[in-house]
Short mmCIF file of C-alpha atoms and ligand atoms in Angstrom, two decimals:
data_model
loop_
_atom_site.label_atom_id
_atom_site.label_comp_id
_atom_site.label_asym_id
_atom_site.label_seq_id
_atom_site.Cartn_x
_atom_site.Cartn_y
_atom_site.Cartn_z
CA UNK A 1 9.37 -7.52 -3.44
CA UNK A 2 9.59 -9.73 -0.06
CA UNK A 3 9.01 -13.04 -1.90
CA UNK A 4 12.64 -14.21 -1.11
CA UNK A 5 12.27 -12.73 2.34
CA UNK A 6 8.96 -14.44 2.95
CA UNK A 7 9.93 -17.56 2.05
CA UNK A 8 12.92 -18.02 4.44
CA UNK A 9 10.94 -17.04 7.28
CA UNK A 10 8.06 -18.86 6.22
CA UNK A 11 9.91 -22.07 6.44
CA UNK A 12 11.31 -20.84 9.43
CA UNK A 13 7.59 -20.00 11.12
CA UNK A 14 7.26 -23.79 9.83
CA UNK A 15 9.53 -25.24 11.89
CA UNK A 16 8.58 -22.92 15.18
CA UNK A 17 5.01 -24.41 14.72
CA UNK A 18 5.84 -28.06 14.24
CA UNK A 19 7.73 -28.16 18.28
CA UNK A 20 5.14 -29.22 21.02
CA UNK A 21 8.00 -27.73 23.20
CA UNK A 22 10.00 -25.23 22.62
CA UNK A 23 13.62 -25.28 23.75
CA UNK A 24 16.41 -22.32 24.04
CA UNK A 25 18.09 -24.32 21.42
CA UNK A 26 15.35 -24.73 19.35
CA UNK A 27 14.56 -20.79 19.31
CA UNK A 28 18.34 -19.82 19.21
CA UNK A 29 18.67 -22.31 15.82
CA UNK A 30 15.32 -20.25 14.37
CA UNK A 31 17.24 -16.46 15.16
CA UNK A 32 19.58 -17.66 13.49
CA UNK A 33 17.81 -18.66 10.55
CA UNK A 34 16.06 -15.92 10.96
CA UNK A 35 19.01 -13.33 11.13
CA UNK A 36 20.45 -15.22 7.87
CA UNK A 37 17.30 -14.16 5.67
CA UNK A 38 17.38 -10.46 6.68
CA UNK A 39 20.99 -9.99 5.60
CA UNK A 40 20.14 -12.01 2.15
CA UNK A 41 16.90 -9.46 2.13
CA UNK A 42 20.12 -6.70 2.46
CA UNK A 43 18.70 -5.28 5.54
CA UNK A 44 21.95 -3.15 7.22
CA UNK A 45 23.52 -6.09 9.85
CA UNK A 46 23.65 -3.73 12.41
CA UNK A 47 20.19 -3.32 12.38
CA UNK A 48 19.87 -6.97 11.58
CA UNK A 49 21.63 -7.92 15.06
CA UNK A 50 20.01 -5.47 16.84
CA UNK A 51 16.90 -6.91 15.65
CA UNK A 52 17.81 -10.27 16.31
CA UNK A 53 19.06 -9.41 19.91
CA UNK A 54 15.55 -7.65 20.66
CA UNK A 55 13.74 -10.75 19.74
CA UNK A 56 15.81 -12.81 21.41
CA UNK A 57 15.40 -11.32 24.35
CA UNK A 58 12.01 -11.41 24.50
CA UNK A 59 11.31 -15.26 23.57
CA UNK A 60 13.73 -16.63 25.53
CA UNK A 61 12.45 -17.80 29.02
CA UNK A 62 9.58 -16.38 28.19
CA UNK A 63 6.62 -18.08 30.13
CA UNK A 64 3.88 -18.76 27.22
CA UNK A 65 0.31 -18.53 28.23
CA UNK A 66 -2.11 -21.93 28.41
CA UNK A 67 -3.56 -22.51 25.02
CA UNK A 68 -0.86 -21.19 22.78
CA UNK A 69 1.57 -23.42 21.19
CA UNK A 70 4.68 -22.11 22.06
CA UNK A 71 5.81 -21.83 18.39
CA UNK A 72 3.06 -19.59 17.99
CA UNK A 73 4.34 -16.75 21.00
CA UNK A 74 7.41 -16.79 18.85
CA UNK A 75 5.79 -15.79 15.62
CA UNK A 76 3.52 -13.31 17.21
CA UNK A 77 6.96 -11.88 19.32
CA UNK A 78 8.48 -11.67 15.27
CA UNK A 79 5.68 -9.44 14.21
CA UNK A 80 5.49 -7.25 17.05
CA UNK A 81 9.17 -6.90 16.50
CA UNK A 82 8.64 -6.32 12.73
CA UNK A 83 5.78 -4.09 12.85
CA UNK A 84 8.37 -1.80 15.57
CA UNK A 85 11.08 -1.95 12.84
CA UNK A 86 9.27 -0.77 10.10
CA UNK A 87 7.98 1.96 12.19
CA UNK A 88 4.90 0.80 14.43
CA UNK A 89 1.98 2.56 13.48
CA UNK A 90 0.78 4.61 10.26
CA UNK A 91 2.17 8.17 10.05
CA UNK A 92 0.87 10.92 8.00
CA UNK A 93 2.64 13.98 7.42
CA UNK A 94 2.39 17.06 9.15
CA UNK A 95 -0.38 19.37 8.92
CA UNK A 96 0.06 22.71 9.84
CA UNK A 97 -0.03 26.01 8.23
CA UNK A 98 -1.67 27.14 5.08
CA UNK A 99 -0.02 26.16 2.88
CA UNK A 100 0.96 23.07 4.39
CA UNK A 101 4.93 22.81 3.04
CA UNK A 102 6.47 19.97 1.67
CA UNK A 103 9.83 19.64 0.34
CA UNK A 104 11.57 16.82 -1.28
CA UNK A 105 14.77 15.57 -1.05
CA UNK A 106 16.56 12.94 -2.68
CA UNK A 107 19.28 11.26 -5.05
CA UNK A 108 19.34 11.92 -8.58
CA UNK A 109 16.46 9.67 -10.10
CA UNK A 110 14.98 8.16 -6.81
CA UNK A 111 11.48 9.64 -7.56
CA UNK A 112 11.12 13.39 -6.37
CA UNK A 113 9.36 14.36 -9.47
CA UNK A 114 7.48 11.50 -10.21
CA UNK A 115 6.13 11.36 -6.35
CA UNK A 116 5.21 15.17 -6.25
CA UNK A 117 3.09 14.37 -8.48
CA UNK A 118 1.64 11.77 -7.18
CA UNK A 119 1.02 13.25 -3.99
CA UNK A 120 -0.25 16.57 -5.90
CA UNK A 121 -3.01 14.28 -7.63
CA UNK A 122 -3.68 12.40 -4.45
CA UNK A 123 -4.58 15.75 -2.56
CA UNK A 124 -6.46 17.49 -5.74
CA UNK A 125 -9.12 13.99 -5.29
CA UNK A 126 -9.99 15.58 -1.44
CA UNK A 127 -10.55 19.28 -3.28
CA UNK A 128 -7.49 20.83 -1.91
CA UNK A 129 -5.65 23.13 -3.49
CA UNK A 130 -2.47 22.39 -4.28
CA UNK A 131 0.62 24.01 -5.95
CA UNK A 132 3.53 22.43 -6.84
CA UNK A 133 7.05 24.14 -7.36
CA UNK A 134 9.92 23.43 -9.78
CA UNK A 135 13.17 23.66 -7.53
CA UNK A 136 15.52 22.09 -10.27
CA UNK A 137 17.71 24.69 -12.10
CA UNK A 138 19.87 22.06 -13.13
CA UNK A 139 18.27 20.05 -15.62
CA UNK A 140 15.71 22.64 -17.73
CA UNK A 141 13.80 19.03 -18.87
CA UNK A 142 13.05 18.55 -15.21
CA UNK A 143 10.98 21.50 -14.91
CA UNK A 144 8.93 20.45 -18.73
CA UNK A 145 8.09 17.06 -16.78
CA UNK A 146 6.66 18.71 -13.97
CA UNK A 147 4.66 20.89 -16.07
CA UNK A 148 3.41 18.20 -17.48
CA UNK A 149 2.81 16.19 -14.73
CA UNK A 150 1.24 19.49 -13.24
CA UNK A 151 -1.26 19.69 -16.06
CA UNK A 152 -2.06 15.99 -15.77
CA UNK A 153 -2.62 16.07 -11.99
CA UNK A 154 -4.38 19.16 -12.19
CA UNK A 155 -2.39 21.05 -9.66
CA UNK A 156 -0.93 24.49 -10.47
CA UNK A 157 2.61 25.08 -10.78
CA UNK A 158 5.36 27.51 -10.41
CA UNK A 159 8.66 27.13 -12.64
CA UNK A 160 12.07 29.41 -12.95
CA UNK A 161 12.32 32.27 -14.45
CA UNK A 162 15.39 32.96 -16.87
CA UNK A 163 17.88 34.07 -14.66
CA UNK A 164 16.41 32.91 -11.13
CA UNK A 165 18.16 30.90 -8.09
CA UNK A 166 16.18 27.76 -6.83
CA UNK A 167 15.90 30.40 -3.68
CA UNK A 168 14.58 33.25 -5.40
CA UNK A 169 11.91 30.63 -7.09
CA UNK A 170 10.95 29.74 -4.01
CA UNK A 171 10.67 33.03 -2.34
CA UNK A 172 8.33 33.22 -5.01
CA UNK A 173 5.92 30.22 -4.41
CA UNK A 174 5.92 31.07 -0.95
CA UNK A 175 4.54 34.40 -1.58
CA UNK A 176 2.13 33.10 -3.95
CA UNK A 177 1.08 30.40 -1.70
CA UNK A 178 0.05 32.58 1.20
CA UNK A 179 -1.63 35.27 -1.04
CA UNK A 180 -3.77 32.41 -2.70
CA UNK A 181 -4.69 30.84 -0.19
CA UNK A 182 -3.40 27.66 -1.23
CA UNK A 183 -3.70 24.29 1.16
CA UNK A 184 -0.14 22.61 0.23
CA UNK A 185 2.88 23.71 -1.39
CA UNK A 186 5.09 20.89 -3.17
CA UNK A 187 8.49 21.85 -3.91
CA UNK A 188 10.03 19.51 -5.56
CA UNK A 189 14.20 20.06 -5.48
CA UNK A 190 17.00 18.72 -8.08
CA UNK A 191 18.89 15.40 -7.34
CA UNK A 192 22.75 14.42 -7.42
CA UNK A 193 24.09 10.96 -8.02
CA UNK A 194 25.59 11.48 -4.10
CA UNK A 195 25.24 13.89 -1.47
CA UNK A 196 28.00 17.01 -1.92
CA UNK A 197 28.85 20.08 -0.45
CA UNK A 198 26.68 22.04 -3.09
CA UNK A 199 23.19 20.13 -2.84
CA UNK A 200 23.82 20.17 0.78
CA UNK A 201 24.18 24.04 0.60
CA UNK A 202 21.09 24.60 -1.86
CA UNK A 203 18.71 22.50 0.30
CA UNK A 204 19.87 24.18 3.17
CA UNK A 205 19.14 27.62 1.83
CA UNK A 206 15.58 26.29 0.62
CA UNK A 207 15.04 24.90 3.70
CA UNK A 208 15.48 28.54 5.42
CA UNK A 209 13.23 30.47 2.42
CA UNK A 210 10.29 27.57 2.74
CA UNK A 211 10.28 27.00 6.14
CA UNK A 212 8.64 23.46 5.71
CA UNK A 213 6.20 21.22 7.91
CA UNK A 214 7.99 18.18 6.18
CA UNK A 215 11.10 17.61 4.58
CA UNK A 216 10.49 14.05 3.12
CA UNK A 217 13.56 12.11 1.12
CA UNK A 218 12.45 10.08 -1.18
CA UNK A 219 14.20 7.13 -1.49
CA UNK A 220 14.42 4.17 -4.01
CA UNK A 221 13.91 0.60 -2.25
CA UNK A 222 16.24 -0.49 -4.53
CA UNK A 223 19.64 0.41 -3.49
CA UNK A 224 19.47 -2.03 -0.74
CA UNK A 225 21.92 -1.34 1.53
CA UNK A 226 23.32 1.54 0.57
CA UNK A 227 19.77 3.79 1.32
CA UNK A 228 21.02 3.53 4.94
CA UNK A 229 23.66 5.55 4.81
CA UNK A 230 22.13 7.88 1.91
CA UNK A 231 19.23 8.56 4.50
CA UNK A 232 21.61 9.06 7.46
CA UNK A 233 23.13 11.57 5.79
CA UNK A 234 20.47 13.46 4.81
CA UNK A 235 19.06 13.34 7.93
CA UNK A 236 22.27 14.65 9.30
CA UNK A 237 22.59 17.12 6.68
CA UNK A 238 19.10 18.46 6.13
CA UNK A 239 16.68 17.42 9.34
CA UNK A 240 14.17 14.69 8.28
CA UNK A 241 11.00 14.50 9.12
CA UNK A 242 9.70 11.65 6.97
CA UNK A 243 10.18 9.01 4.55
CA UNK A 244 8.83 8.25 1.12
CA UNK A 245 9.63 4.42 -0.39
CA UNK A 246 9.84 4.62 -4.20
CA UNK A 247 9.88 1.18 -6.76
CA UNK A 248 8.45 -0.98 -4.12
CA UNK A 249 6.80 -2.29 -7.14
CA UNK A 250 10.43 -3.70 -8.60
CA UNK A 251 12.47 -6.98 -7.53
CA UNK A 252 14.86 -4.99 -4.56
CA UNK A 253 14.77 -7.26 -1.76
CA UNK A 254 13.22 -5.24 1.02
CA UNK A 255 16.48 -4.54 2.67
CA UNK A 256 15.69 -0.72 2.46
CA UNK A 257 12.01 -1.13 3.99
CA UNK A 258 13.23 -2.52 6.41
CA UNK A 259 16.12 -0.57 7.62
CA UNK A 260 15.19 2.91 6.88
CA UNK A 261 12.67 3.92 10.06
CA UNK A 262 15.35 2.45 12.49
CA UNK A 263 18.64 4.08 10.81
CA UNK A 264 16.87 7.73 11.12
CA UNK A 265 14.07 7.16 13.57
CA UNK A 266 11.44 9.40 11.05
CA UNK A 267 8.94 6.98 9.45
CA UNK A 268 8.24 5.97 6.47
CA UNK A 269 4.67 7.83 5.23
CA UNK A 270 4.04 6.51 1.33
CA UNK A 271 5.50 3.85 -0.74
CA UNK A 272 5.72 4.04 -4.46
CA UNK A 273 4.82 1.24 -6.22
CA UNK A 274 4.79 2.20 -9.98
CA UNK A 275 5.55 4.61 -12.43
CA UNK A 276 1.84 6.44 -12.69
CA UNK A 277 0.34 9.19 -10.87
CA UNK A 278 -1.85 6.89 -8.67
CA UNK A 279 0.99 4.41 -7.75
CA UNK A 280 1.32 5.65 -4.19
CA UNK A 281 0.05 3.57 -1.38
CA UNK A 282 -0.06 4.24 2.92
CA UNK A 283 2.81 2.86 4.54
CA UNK A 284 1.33 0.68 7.64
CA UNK A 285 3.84 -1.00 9.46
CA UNK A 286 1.87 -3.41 10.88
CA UNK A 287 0.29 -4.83 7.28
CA UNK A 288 3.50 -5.01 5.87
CA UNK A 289 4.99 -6.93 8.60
CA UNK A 290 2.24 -9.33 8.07
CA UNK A 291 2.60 -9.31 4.71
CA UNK A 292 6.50 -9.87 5.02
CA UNK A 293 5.27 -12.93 7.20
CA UNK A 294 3.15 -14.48 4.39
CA UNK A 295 0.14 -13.73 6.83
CA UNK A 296 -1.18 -11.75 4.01
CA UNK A 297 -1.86 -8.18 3.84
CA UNK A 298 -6.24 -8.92 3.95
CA UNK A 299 -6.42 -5.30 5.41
CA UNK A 300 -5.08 -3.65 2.65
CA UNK A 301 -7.25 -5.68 0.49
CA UNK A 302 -10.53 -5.94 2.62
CA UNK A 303 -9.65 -1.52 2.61
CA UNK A 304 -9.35 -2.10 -1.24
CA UNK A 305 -12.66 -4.56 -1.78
CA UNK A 306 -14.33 -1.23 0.00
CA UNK A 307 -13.33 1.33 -1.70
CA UNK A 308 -14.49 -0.41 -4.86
CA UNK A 309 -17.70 -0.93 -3.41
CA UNK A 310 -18.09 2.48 -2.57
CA UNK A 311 -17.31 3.72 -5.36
CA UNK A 312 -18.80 1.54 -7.84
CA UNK A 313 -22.02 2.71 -9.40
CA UNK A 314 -25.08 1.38 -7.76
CA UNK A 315 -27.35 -0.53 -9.96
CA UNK A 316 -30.35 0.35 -10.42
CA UNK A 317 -29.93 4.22 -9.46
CA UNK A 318 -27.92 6.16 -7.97
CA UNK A 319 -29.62 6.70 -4.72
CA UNK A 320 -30.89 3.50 -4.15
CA UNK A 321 -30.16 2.45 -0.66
CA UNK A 322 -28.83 -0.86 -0.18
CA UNK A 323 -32.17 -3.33 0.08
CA UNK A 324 -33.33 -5.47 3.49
CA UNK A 325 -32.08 -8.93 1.71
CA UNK A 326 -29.81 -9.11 -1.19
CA UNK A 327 -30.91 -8.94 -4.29
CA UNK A 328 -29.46 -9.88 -7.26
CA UNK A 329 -29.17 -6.12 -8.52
CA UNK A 330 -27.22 -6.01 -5.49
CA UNK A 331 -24.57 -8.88 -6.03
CA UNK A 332 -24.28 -7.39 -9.43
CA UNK A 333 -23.16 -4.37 -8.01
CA UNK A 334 -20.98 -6.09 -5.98
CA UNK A 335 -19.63 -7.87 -8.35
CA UNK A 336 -19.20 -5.24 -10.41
CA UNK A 337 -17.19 -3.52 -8.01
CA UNK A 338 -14.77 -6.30 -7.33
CA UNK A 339 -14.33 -6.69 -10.79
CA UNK A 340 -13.18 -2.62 -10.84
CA UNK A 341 -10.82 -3.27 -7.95
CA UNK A 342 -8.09 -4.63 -10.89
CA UNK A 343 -7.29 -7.85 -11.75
CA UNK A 344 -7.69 -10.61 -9.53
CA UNK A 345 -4.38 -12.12 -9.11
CA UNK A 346 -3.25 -8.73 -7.68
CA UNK A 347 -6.04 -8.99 -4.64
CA UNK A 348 -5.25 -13.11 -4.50
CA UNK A 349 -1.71 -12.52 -3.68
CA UNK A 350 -2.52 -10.30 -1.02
CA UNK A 351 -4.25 -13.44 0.49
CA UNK A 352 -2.79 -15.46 2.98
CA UNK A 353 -0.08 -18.29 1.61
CA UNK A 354 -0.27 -16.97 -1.49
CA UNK A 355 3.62 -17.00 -1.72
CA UNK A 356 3.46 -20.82 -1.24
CA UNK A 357 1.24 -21.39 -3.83
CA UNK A 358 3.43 -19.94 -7.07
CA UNK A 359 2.68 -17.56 -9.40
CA UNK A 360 0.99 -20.31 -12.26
CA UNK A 361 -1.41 -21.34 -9.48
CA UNK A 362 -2.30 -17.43 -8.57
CA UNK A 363 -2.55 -16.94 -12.41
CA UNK A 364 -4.91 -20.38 -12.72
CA UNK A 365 -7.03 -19.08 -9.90
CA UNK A 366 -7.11 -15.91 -10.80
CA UNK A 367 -8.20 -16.47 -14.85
CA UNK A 368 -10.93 -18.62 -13.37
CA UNK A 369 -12.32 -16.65 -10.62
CA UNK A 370 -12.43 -13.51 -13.44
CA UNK A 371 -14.36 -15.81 -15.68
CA UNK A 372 -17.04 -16.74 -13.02
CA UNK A 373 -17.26 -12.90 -12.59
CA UNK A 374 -17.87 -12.47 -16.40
CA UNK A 375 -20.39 -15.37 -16.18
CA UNK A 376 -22.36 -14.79 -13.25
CA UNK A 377 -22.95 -10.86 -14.47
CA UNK A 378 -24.52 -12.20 -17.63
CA UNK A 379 -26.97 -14.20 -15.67
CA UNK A 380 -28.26 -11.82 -13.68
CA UNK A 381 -28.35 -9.26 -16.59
CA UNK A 382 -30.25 -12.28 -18.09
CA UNK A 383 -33.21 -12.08 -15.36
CA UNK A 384 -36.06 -10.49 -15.21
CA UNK A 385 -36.38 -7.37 -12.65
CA UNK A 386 -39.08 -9.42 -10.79
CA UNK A 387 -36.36 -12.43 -10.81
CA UNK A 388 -33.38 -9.94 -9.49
CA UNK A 389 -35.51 -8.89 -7.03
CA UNK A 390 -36.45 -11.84 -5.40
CA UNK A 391 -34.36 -15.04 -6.76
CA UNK A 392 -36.08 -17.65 -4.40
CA UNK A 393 -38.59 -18.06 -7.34
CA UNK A 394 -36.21 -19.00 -10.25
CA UNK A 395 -37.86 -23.01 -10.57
CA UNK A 396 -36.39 -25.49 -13.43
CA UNK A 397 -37.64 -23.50 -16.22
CA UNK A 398 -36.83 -20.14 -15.63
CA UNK A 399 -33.21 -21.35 -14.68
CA UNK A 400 -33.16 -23.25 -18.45
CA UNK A 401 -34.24 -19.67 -19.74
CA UNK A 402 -31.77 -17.89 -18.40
CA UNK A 403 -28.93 -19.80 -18.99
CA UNK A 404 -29.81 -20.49 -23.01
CA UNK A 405 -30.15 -16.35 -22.78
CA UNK A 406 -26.78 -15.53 -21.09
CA UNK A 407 -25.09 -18.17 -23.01
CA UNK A 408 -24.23 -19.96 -19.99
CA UNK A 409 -25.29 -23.79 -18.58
CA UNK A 410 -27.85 -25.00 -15.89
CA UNK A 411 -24.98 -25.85 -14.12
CA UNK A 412 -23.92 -21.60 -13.70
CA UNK A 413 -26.58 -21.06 -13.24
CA UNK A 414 -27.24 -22.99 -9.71
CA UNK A 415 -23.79 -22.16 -8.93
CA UNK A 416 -24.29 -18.66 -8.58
CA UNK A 417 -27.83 -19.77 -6.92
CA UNK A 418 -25.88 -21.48 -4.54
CA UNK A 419 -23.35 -18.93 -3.83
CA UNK A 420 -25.92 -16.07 -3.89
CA UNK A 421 -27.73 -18.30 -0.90
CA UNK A 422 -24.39 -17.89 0.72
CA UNK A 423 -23.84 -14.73 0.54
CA UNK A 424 -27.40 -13.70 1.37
CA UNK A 425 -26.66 -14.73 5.07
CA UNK A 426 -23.30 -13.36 5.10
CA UNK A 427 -25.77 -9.95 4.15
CA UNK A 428 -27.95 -10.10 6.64
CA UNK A 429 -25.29 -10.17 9.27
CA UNK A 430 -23.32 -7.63 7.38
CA UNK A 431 -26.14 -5.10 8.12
CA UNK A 432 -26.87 -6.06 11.74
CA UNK A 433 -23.15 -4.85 11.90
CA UNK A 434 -21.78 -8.31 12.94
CA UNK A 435 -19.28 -8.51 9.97
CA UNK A 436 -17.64 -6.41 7.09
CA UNK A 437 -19.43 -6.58 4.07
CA UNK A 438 -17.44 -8.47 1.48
CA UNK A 439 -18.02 -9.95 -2.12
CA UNK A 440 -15.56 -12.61 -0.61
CA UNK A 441 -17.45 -15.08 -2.23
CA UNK A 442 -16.77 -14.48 -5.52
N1 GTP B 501 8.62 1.38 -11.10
C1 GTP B 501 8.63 2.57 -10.51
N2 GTP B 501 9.25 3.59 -11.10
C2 GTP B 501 9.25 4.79 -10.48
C3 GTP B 501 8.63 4.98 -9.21
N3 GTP B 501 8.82 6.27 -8.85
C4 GTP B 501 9.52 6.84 -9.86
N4 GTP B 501 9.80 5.96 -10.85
C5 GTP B 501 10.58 6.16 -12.09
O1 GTP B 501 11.90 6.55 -11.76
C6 GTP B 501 12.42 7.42 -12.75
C7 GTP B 501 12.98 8.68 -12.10
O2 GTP B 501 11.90 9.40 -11.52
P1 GTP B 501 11.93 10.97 -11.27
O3 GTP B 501 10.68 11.32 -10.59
O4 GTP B 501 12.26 11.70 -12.52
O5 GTP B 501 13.16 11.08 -10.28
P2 GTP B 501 13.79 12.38 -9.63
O6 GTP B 501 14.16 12.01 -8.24
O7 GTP B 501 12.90 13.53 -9.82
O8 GTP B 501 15.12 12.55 -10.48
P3 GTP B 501 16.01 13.88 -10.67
O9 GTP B 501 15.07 15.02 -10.86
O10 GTP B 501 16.83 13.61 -11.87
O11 GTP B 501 16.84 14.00 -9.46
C8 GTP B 501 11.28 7.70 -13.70
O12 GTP B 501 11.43 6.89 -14.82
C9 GTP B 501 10.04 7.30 -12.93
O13 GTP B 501 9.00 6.89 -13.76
C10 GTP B 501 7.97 3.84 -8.58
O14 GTP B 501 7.41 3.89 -7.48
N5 GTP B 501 8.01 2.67 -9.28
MG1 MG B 502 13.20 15.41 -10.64
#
């Protein structure tokens, strides 16, 4: 969603880089440029000024140490700056009490439902026991989809009875959740197309019955500008404690990302980035700034490439440990698990410059690095256990076998020799601890 965003200040980082000397003139020309891409990114232009101002501040006259290109202080000054916009570090939400509750808030349609779900299924996975409850008298379909989504997330739910206030409903889950011993309570409330009188007074009255450890609006990304005065009110209103980002995954601009944390000064926890019940994601201020910079967001993916890892199945068995030297059971593991992390172009474009290099040239890269995957697996699945095990003895011959039997060429075959060489070293350091332990070869 920051593709327009990146871009401008990519070109602007550009120019920083290119002066051997740096001049007031020079940086006052880049804030500028600078300022001008926030506003087209609809960030609020009080915010953007104040942002602007900050970073001003602290470039100008600012004595850079010896061995770094003056350009270079300015780009790291932007995403210090950035990082403190969007909110500095991680946040999670509050845990306290049993049940831990959590209440959303929000405009009609921004996400409420579809997020307590998500956030239900996310806290089932760590084998907590989670209850989720239908605050929406207003729309009787509301309370069928979170049944549904109840049943699909496996979390249990409670819904109004004929007759009942969204307070007395909640009286009820509260009661229930202490007497079950339950670990979180979702209570997911009804939406209006703006903030009134009424909704105020009904999430008020909740908020006295439930007496919750966070009171999270959920907010769409893209309403642009507009989601800084829809969270200033509620924050006014209601008492925020946190932010969730929903439709990250759509073309907004970023304006709302970016503004949010510093309109209300409660961060942003989880981002919404699709429509199913695992499209939540961390919010880490620090990864998106460098991902709004086009320094690429490798954390998220290096977190990604080892997850995957762990939680691909280990070939041969299941409690295998990993061997001394890699094998080539073990690189098919690993690239079995890369493979499960989703398609490549996804991880690619997490990579640094990928928004210079187009979407055709992420799709080119990507189609070819996800046939090597596809090739190299049928090689080693075309060698014998002796072979997987050690590779250093795979002469002339046994290479022509095992290409005719995986339908491949010589050729793959001392390509993934080659790369497997590679990678062997990059193993052996990995387990003396010197470096993370990445399929980043392949
Ligand atoms: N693309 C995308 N769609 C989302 C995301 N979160 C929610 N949606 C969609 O947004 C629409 C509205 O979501 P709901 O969860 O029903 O919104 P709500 O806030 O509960 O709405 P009300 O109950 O009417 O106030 C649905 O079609 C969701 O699938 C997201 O992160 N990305
Ligand atoms: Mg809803």
């Amino acid at each position: 969603m920051f593709d327009t965003l990146t871009r401008s200040f990519q070109s602007v980082l550009r120019k920083l880089r290119g002066y051997g000397i740096l001049t007031e003139e020079n940086i006052r020309a880049a804030l500028d440029e600078l300022r001008v891409a926030l506003l087209e990114a609809d960030v609020q232009y009080e915010i953007a000024d104040q942002f602007i101002e900050r970073l001003r501040q602290r470039c100008i006259g600012e004595e850079v140490p010896r061995g770094v290109a003056p350009g270079q202080q300015v780009i790291r000054r932007l995403y210090e700056e950035l990082t403190r916009l969007l909110g500095q570090a991680r946040r999670d939400f509050k845990w306290a009490g049993r049940p831990m509750a959590l209440m959303l808030l929000g405009l009609h349609g921004a996400g409420k439902t579809t997020t307590a779900a998500k956030l239900a299924r996310r806290w089932v996975a760590e084998k907590k026991k989670v209850l989720l409850v239908a605050c929406d008298l207003r729309r009787p379909a509301a309370v069928e989809q979170l049944r549904i989504l109840a049943g699909q997330v496996g979390a249990d739910l409670v819904v109004p009875e004929p007759g009942e206030t969204v307070v007395r409903v909640a009286e009820r889950a509260v009661k229930k959740g202490a007497r079950e011993l339950y670990d979180v309570a979702i209570y997911d409330t009804g939406g209006r197309f703006e903030i009134d009188e009424e909704l105020v007074g009904e999430l008020r009255d909740l908020k006295k019955v439930v007496r919750p450890h966070n009171v999270v609006l959920v907010l769409d990304a893209a309403i642009g500008q507009t989601s800084v005065q829809v969270a200033r009110r509620f924050h006014e209103a209601v008492g925020l404690t946190g932010l969730i980002l929903t439709k990250l995954d759509g073309d907004a601009r970023g304006g709302a990302a970016l503004s949010v944390h510093a309109a209300t000064g409660v961060p942003i926890h989880l981002v919404g980035v699709g429509e199913r019940p695992e499209d939540l994601e961390p919010f880490h201020p620090d990864r998106m700034a460098a991902r709004i910079l086009g320094m690429g967001d490798v954390l998220t993916m290096v977190e990604k490439v080892q997850q995957a890892a762990q939680t691909a199945e280990r070939f041969p068995g299941p409690s295998a440990p990993p061997p001394a030297k890699l094998t080539m059971d073990e690189l098919l593991q690993q690239l079995r698990a890369a493979r499960k992390m989703g398609p490549v172009q996804s991880l690619l474009e997490m990579l640094p410059g990928a928004a210079r290099l187009g979407q055709d040239a992420l799709r080119k890269a990507a189609e070819s690095s996800e046939t090597d995957l596809r090739k190299f697996e049928a090689i080693i699945l075309s060698m014998t256990p002796a072979e997987r095990r050690n590779p250093d003895i795979l002469d002339a011959s046994r290479r022509r076998r095992i290409a005719a039997g995986s339908g491949t060429s010589v050729t793959d075959v001392n390509e993934l020799m080659r790369r497997y060489k590679v990678a062997r070293k990059f193993y052996a350091q990995a387990r003396s601890g010197k470096i993370p332990r990445l399929p980043g070869l392949f």
